[in-house]
Amino acid sequence: GAEGVGLFRTEMLYMDRTSAPGESELYNIFCQALESANGRSIIVRTMDIGGDKPVDYLNIPAEANPFLGYRA
């Protein structure tokens, strides 16, 4: 009996794969999530990649402290 999705972490859609998901794949995933929510709220966090969540195919430059660099 959840009241909604507290945080839809979109970075998970980019992890554990060899290339980024395409627009139609992302669209279908979001549609499925919204349909499953059945009118309840979904809070979407845009991609939070880097630091503790590296994605090799995105070629994000190395930083001395990735938690305070490009992502901060």
mmCIF file of C-alpha atoms in Angstrom:
data_model
loop_
_atom_site.group_PDB
_atom_site.id
_atom_site.type_symbol
_atom_site.label_atom_id
_atom_site.label_comp_id
_atom_site.label_asym_id
_atom_site.label_seq_id
_atom_site.Cartn_x
_atom_site.Cartn_y
_atom_site.Cartn_z
ATOM 1 C CA GLY A 1 0.000 0.000 0.000
ATOM 2 C CA ALA A 2 2.482 2.688 -1.026
ATOM 3 C CA GLU A 3 1.166 6.213 -1.458
ATOM 4 C CA GLY A 4 3.521 6.990 -4.325
ATOM 5 C CA VAL A 5 7.135 6.807 -5.407
ATOM 6 C CA GLY A 6 9.312 8.797 -3.038
ATOM 7 C CA LEU A 7 12.265 8.966 -5.423
ATOM 8 C CA PHE A 8 12.533 7.521 -8.934
ATOM 9 C CA ARG A 9 16.321 7.368 -9.310
ATOM 10 C CA THR A 10 16.909 7.707 -13.046
ATOM 11 C CA GLU A 11 20.650 6.991 -12.791
ATOM 12 C CA MET A 12 19.752 3.332 -12.255
ATOM 13 C CA LEU A 13 18.442 3.281 -15.832
ATOM 14 C CA TYR A 14 21.979 4.079 -17.050
ATOM 15 C CA MET A 15 23.940 1.692 -14.843
ATOM 16 C CA ASP A 16 24.865 -1.956 -15.486
ATOM 17 C CA ARG A 17 24.725 -1.588 -19.266
ATOM 18 C CA THR A 18 27.135 -0.849 -22.102
ATOM 19 C CA SER A 19 25.331 2.162 -23.607
ATOM 20 C CA ALA A 20 22.784 4.765 -22.622
ATOM 21 C CA PRO A 21 19.100 3.906 -22.951
ATOM 22 C CA GLY A 22 17.417 5.434 -25.973
ATOM 23 C CA GLU A 23 14.648 8.002 -25.846
ATOM 24 C CA SER A 24 11.902 5.491 -26.644
ATOM 25 C CA GLU A 25 13.176 3.073 -23.978
ATOM 26 C CA LEU A 26 13.181 5.844 -21.369
ATOM 27 C CA TYR A 27 9.732 6.975 -22.487
ATOM 28 C CA ASN A 28 8.363 3.447 -22.088
ATOM 29 C CA ILE A 29 9.936 3.059 -18.635
ATOM 30 C CA PHE A 30 8.468 6.360 -17.428
ATOM 31 C CA CYS A 31 5.060 5.507 -18.909
ATOM 32 C CA GLN A 32 5.090 2.138 -17.148
ATOM 33 C CA ALA A 33 6.033 3.793 -13.843
ATOM 34 C CA LEU A 34 3.265 6.387 -14.200
ATOM 35 C CA GLU A 35 0.682 3.759 -15.119
ATOM 36 C CA SER A 36 1.732 1.625 -12.145
ATOM 37 C CA ALA A 37 1.450 4.628 -9.833
ATOM 38 C CA ASN A 38 -2.247 4.813 -10.751
ATOM 39 C CA GLY A 39 -2.570 8.546 -10.127
ATOM 40 C CA ARG A 40 -0.237 8.648 -7.137
ATOM 41 C CA SER A 41 2.790 10.906 -7.146
ATOM 42 C CA ILE A 42 6.211 10.035 -8.519
ATOM 43 C CA ILE A 43 9.202 12.208 -7.679
ATOM 44 C CA VAL A 44 11.840 11.920 -10.410
ATOM 45 C CA ARG A 45 15.480 12.748 -9.764
ATOM 46 C CA THR A 46 17.367 13.485 -12.935
ATOM 47 C CA MET A 47 20.513 11.483 -13.518
ATOM 48 C CA ASP A 48 22.947 11.581 -10.574
ATOM 49 C CA ILE A 49 26.003 9.874 -12.074
ATOM 50 C CA GLY A 50 29.593 10.052 -10.910
ATOM 51 C CA GLY A 51 31.224 9.845 -7.524
ATOM 52 C CA ASP A 52 29.966 6.569 -6.134
ATOM 53 C CA LYS A 53 27.964 5.748 -9.291
ATOM 54 C CA PRO A 54 30.387 5.635 -12.241
ATOM 55 C CA VAL A 55 29.134 4.879 -15.745
ATOM 56 C CA ASP A 56 32.105 4.040 -17.969
ATOM 57 C CA TYR A 57 30.490 4.746 -21.352
ATOM 58 C CA LEU A 58 29.694 8.366 -20.402
ATOM 59 C CA ASN A 59 33.413 9.254 -20.274
ATOM 60 C CA ILE A 60 33.125 11.636 -17.328
ATOM 61 C CA PRO A 61 36.570 13.174 -16.665
ATOM 62 C CA ALA A 62 38.392 12.102 -13.495
ATOM 63 C CA GLU A 63 38.362 14.602 -10.624
ATOM 64 C CA ALA A 64 40.341 14.947 -7.399
ATOM 65 C CA ASN A 65 37.081 14.847 -5.422
ATOM 66 C CA PRO A 66 34.111 13.875 -7.620
ATOM 67 C CA PHE A 67 31.644 14.650 -4.818
ATOM 68 C CA LEU A 68 32.608 18.336 -4.915
ATOM 69 C CA GLY A 69 33.461 18.764 -8.599
ATOM 70 C CA TYR A 70 31.162 18.744 -11.619
ATOM 71 C CA ARG A 71 28.260 17.305 -9.627
ATOM 72 C CA ALA A 72 28.260 19.825 -6.763
#
